[in-house]
mmCIF file of C-alpha atoms in Angstrom:
data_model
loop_
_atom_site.group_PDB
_atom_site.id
_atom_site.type_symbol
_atom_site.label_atom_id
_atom_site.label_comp_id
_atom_site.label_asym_id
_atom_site.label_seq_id
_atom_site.Cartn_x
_atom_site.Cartn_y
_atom_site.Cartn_z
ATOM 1 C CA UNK V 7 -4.962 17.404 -19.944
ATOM 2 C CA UNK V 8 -7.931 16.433 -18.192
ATOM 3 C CA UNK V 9 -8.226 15.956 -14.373
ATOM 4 C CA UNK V 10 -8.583 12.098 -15.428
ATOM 5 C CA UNK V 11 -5.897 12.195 -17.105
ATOM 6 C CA UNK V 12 -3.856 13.340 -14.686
ATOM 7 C CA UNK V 13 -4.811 11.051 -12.094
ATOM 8 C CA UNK V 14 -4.261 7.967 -14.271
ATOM 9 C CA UNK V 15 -0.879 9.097 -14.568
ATOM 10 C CA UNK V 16 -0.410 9.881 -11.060
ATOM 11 C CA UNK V 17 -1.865 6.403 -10.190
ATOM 12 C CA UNK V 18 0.771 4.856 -12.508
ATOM 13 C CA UNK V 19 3.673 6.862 -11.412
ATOM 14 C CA UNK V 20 2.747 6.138 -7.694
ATOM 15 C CA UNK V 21 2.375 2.238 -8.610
ATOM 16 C CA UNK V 22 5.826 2.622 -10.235
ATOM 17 C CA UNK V 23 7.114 4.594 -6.928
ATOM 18 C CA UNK V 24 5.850 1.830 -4.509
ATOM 19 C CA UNK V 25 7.104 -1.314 -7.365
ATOM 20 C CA UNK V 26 10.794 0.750 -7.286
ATOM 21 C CA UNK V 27 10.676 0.982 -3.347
ATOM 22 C CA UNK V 28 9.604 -2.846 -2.973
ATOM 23 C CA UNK V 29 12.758 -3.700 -5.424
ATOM 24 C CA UNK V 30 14.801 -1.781 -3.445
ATOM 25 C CA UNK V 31 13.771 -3.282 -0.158
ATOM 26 C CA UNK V 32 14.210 -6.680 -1.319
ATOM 27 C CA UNK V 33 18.245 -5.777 -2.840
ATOM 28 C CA UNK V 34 19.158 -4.662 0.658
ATOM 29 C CA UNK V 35 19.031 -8.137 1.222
ATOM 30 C CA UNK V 36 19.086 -9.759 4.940
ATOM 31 C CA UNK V 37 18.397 -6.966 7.279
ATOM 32 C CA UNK V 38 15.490 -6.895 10.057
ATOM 33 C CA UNK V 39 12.616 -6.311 8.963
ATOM 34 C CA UNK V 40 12.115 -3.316 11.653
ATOM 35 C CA UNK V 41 15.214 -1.949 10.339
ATOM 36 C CA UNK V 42 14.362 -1.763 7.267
ATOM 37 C CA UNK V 43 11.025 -0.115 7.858
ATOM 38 C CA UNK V 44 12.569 2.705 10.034
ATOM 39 C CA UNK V 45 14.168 3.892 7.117
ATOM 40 C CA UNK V 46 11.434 3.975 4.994
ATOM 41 C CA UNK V 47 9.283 6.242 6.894
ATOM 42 C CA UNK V 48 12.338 8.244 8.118
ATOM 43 C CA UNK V 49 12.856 9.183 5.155
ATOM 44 C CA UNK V 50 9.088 9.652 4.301
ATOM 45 C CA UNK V 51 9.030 11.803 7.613
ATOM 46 C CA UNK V 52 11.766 14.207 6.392
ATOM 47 C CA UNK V 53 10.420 15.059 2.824
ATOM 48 C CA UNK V 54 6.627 15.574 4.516
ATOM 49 C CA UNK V 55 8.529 17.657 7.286
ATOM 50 C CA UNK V 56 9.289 19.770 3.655
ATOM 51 C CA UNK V 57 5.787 19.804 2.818
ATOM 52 C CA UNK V 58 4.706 21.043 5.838
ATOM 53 C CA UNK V 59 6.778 24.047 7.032
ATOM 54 C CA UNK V 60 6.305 24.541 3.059
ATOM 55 C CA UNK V 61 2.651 25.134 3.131
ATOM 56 C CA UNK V 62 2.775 26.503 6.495
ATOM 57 C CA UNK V 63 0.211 23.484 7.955
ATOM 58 C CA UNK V 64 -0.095 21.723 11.002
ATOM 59 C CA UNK V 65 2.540 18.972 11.201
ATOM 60 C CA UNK V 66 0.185 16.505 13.941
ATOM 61 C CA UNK V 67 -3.174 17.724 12.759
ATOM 62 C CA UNK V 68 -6.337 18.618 14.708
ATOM 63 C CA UNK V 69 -7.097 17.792 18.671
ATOM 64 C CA UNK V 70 -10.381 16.133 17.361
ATOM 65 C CA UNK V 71 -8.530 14.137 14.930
ATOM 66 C CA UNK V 72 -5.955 12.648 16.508
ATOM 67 C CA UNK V 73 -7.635 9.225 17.591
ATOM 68 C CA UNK V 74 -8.184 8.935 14.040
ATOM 69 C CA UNK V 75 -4.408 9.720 12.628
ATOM 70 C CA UNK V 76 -3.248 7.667 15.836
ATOM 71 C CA UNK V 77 -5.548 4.710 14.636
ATOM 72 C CA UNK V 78 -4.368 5.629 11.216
ATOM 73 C CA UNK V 79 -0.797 5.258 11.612
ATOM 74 C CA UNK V 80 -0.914 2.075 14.148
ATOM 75 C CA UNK V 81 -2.425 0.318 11.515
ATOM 76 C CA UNK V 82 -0.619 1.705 8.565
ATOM 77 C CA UNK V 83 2.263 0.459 10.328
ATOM 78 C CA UNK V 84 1.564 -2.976 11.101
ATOM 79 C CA UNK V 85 1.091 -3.452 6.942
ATOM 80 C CA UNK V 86 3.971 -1.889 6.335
ATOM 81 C CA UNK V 87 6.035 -4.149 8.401
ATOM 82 C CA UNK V 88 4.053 -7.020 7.340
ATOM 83 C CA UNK V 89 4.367 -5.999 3.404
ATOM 84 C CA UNK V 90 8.589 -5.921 3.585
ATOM 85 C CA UNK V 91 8.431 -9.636 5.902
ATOM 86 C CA UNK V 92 6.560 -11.008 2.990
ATOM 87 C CA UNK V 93 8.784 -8.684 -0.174
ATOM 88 C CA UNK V 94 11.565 -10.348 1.473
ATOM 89 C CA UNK V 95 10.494 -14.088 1.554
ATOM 90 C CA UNK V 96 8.682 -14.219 -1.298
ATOM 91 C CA UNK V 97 8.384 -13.317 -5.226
ATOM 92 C CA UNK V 98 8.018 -9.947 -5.749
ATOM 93 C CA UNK V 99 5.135 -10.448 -7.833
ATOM 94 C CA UNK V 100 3.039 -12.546 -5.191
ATOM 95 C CA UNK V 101 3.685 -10.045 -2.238
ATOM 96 C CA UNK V 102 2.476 -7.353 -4.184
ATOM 97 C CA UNK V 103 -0.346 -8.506 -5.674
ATOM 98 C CA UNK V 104 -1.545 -9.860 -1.854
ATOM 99 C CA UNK V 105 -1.028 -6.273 -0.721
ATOM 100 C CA UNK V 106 -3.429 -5.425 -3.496
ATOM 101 C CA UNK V 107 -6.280 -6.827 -1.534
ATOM 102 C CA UNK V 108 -6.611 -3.936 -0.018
ATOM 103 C CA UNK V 109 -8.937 -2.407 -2.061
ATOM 104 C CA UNK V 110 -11.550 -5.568 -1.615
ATOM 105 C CA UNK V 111 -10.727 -5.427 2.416
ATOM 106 C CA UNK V 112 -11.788 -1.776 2.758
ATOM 107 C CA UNK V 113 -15.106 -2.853 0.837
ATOM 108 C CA UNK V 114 -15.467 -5.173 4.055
ATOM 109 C CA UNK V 115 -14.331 -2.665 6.948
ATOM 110 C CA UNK V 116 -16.487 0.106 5.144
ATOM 111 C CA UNK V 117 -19.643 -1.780 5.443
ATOM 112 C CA UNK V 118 -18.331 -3.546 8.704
ATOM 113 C CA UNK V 119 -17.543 -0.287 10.683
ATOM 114 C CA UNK V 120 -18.935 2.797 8.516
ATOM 115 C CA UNK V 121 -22.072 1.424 7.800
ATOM 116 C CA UNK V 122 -21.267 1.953 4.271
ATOM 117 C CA UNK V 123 -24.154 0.411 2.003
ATOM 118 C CA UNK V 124 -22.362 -2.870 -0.312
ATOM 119 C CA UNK V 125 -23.962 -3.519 -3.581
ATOM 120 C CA UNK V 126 -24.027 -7.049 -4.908
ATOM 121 C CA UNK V 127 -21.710 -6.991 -7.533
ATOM 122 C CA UNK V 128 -19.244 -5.211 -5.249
ATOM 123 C CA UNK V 129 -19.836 -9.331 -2.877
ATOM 124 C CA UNK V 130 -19.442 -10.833 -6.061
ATOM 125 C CA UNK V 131 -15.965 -9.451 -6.381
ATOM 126 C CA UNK V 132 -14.604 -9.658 -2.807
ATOM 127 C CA UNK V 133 -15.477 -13.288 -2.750
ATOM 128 C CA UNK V 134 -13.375 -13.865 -6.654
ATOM 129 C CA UNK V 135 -10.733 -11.808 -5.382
ATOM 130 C CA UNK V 136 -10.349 -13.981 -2.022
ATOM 131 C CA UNK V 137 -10.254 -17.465 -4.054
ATOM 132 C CA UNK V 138 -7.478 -15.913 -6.653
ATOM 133 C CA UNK V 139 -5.085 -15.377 -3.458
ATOM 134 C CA UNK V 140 -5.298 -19.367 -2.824
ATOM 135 C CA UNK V 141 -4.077 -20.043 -6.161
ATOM 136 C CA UNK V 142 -0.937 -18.015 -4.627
ATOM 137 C CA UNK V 143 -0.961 -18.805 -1.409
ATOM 138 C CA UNK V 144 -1.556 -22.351 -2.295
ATOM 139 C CA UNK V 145 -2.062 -23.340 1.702
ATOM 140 C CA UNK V 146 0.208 -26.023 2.856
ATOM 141 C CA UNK V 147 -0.087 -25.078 6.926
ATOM 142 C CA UNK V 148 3.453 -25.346 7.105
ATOM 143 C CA UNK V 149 6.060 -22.538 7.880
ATOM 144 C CA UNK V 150 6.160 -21.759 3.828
ATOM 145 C CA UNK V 151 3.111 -20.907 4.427
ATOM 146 C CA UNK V 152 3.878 -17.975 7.064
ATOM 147 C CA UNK V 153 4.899 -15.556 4.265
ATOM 148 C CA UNK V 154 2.350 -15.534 2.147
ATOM 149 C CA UNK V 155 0.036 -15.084 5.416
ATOM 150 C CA UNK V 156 1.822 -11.941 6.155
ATOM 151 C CA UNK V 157 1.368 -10.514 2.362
ATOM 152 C CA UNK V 158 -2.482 -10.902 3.340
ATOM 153 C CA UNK V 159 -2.371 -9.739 6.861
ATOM 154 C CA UNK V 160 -0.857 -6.325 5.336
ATOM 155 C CA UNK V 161 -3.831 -5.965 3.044
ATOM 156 C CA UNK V 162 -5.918 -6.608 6.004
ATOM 157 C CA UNK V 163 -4.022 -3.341 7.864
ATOM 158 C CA UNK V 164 -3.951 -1.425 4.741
ATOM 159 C CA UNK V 165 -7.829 -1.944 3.869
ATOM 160 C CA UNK V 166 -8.044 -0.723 8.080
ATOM 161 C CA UNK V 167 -5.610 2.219 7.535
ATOM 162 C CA UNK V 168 -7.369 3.141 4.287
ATOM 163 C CA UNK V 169 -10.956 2.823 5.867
ATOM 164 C CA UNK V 170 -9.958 5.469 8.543
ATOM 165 C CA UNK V 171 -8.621 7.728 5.808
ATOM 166 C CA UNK V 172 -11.993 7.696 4.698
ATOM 167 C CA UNK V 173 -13.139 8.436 7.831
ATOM 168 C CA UNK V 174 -10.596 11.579 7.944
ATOM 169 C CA UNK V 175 -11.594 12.828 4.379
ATOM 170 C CA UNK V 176 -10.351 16.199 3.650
ATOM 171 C CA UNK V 177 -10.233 17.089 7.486
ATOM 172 C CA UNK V 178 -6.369 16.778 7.426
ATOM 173 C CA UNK V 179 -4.021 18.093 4.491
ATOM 174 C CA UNK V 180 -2.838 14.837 3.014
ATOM 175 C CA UNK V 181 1.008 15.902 3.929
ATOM 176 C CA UNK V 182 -0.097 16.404 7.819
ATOM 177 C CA UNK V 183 -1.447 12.408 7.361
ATOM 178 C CA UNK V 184 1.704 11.633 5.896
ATOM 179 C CA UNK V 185 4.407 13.066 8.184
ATOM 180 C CA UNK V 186 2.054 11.910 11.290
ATOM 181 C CA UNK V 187 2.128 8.038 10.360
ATOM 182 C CA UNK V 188 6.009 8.529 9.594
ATOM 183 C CA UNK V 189 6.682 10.470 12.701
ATOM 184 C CA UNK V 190 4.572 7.460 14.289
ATOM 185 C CA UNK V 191 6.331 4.539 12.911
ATOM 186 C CA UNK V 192 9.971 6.110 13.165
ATOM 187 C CA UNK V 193 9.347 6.829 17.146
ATOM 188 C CA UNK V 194 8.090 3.130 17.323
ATOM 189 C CA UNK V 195 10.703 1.640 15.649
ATOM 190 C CA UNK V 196 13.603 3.765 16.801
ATOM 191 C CA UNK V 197 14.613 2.313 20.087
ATOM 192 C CA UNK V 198 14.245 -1.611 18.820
ATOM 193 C CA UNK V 199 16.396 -0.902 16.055
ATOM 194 C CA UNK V 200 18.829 0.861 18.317
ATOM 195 C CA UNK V 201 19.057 -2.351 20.550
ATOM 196 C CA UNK V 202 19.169 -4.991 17.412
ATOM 197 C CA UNK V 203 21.033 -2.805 15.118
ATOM 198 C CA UNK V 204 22.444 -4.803 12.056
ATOM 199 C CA UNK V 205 25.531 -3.044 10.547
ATOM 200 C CA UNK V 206 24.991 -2.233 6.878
ATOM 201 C CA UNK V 207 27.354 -1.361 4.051
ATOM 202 C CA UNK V 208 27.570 1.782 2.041
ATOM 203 C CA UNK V 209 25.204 -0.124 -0.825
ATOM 204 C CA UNK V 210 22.905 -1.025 1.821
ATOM 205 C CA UNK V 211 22.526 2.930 2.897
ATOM 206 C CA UNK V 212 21.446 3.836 -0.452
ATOM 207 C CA UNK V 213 19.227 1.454 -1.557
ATOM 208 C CA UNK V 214 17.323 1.857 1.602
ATOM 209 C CA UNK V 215 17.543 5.521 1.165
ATOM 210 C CA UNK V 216 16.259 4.835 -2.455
ATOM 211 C CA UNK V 217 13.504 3.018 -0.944
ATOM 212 C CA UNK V 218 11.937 5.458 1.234
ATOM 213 C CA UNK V 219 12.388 8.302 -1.519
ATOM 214 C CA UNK V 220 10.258 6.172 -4.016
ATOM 215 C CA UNK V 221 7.949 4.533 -0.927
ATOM 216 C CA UNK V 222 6.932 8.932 -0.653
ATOM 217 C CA UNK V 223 6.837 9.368 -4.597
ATOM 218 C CA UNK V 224 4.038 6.291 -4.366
ATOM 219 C CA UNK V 225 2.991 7.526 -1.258
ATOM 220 C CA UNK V 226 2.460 11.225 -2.540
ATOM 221 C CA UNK V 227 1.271 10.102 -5.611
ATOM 222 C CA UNK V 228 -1.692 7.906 -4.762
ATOM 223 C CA UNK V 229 -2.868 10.367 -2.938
ATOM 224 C CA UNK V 230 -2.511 13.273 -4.911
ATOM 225 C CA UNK V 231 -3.773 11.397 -7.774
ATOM 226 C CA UNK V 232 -7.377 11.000 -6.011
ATOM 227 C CA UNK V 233 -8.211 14.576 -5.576
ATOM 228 C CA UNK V 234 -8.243 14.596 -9.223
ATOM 229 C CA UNK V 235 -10.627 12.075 -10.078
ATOM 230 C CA UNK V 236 -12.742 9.133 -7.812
ATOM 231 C CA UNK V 237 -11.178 6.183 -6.851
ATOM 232 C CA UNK V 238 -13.993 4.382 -8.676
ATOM 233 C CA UNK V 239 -12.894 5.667 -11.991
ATOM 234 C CA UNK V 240 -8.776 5.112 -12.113
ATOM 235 C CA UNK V 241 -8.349 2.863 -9.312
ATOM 236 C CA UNK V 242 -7.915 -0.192 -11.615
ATOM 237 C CA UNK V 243 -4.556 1.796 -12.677
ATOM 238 C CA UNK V 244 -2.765 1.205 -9.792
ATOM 239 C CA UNK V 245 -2.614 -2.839 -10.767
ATOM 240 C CA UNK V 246 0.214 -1.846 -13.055
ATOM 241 C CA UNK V 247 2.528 -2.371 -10.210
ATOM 242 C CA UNK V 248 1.756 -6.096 -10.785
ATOM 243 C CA UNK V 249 3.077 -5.208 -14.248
ATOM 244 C CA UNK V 250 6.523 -3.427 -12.822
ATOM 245 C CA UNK V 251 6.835 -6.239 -10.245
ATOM 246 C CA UNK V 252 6.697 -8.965 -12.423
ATOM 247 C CA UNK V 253 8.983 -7.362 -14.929
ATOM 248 C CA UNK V 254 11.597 -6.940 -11.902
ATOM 249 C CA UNK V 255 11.344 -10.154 -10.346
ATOM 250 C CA UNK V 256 12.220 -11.801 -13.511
ATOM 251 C CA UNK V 257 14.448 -9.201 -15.131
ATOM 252 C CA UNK V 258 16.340 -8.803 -11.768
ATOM 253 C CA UNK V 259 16.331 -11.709 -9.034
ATOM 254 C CA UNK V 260 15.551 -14.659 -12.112
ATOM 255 C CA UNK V 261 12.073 -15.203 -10.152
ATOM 256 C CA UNK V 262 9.271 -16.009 -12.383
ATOM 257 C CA UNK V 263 6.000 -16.840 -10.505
ATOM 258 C CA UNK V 264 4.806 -20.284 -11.179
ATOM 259 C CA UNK V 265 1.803 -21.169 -13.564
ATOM 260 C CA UNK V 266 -0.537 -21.128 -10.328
ATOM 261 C CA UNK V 267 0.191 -17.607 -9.005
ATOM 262 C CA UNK V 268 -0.132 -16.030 -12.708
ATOM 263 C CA UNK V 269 -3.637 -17.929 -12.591
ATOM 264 C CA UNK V 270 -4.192 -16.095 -9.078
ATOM 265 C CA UNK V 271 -3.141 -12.811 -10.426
ATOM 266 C CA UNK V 272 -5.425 -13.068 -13.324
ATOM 267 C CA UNK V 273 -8.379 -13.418 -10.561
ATOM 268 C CA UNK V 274 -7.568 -11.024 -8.689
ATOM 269 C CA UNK V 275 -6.549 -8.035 -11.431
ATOM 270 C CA UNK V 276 -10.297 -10.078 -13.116
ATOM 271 C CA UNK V 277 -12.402 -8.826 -9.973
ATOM 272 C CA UNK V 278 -10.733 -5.236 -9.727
ATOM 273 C CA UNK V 279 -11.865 -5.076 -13.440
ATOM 274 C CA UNK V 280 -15.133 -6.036 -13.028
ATOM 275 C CA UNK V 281 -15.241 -3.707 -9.994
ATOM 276 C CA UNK V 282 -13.811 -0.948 -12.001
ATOM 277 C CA UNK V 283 -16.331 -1.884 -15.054
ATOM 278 C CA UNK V 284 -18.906 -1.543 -12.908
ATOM 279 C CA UNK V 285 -18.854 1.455 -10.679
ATOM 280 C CA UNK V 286 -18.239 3.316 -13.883
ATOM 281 C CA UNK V 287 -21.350 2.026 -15.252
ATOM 282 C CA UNK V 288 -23.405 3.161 -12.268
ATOM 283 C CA UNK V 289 -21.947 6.514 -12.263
ATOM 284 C CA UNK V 290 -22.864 7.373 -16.067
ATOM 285 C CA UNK V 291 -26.305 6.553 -15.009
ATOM 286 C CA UNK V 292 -26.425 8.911 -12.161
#
């Protein structure tokens, strides 16, 4: 198998890791939001503790990287909470593809804060992308509205967290990045949901378990799935968690996004494919 191949698989086993993790978030039904976030990255934190005394690495990384993996993590964690606040008020569907901005927001921080050159048609699709979320969001200013803000606030940390990974490259072993933003998020979290502690039953335990396990598989797999082939040439792959989320929000909670959000999805997946379309074409002419 080619390494293109393989990362298109990757990419579609980590969508269907992060889809699976989402569904699982959303069955544990009314919990904090902090509460439920501690366990994902616990659990993230315990099977990148295995990678780590596996391979014999560092588990917090480099003195002169460490305002980056701080940065990292702070950020990484502010989407994460973010992305399960708006998973648990909204459909599936919409929260995840809103989290898919990401891609388009680290477009805007790259050139923003790494000075990284933006061609035109790379604008073009930033600015499609952007209306398609209003035909989701469809913006009331009322305190519907608050949920769907939050799905695009978490792109907006993501894109951050994403543009600092750049920024970290291959400096840190991408198990060392992993463990440090779970180790980060679990010692943040651990003491609030200590004080506001909402007892859980047995069903509870395991799908939150379940969530963290598949939030690592994603987590693992995006990543892993990248060192086998540029972003610009499988990245459009990872949009089949649109696919899976759909499928579960109708199959499983009887949500079906209205006419207007499938419209908005159609954008947004429309200016990721143009995107996608495009870097490829620039590359065979390299």
């Amino acid at each position: 198998m080619s390494d293109r191949n393989k990362g298109i698989l990757l990419l579609l086993l980590s969508a269907l890791g992060f889809s699976l993790m989402a569904m699982f978030v959303k069955l544990s039904g009314d919990l904090p939001t902090v509460q439920k976030t501690l366990f994902r990255n616990g659990v993230s934190m315990i099977i990148a503790f295995g990678f780590v005394v596996y391979y014999k690495e560092s588990f917090f990384g480099k003195r002169e990287n460490q305002k980056y993996l701080l940065l990292r993590s702070a950020l990484g964690a502010a989407g994460v909470l973010l992305n399960f606040y708006a998973i648990d008020h909204l459909v599936l569907s919409d929260a995840d593809i809103l989290n898919k901005m990401s891609p388009f927001i680290t477009i805007i921080f790259a050139a923003i804060f790494l000075k990284e050159y933006v061609m035109r048609y790379q604008v073009l699709s930033v600015i499609i992308a952007f209306i398609g979320t209003f035909f989701i969001i469809k913006p009331a200013f009322d305190l519907e509205t608050v949920p769907y803000l939050a799905g695009i606030l978490s792109a907006v940390f993501a894109g951050g967290a994403y543009t600092v990974l750049r920024v970290l490259g291959n400096r840190e072993k991408f198990y060392t990045v992993v463990f440090y933003f779970s180790t980060f998020t679990t010692l943040i979290l651990l003491p609030i949901v200590i004080i506001f502690y909402e007892p859980m039953s047995t069903k509870q335990w395991i799908y939150l378990l379940a969530a963290g396990v598949f939030a690592t598989v994603g987590q693992f797999g995006i990543t892993v799935a990248y060192k086998f082939a540029p972003a610009k040439e499988i990245s459009i792959f990872f949009y089949s968690t649109v696919v899976y989320s759909g499928l579960i929000s109708i199959t499983l909670f009887g949500q079906i996004p209205d006419i207007w959000s499938i419209f908005g999805y159609v954008i947004i997946f429309g200016a990721s494919l143009y995107m996608f379309l495009k870097n490829n074409e620039l590359s065979k002419k390299e």
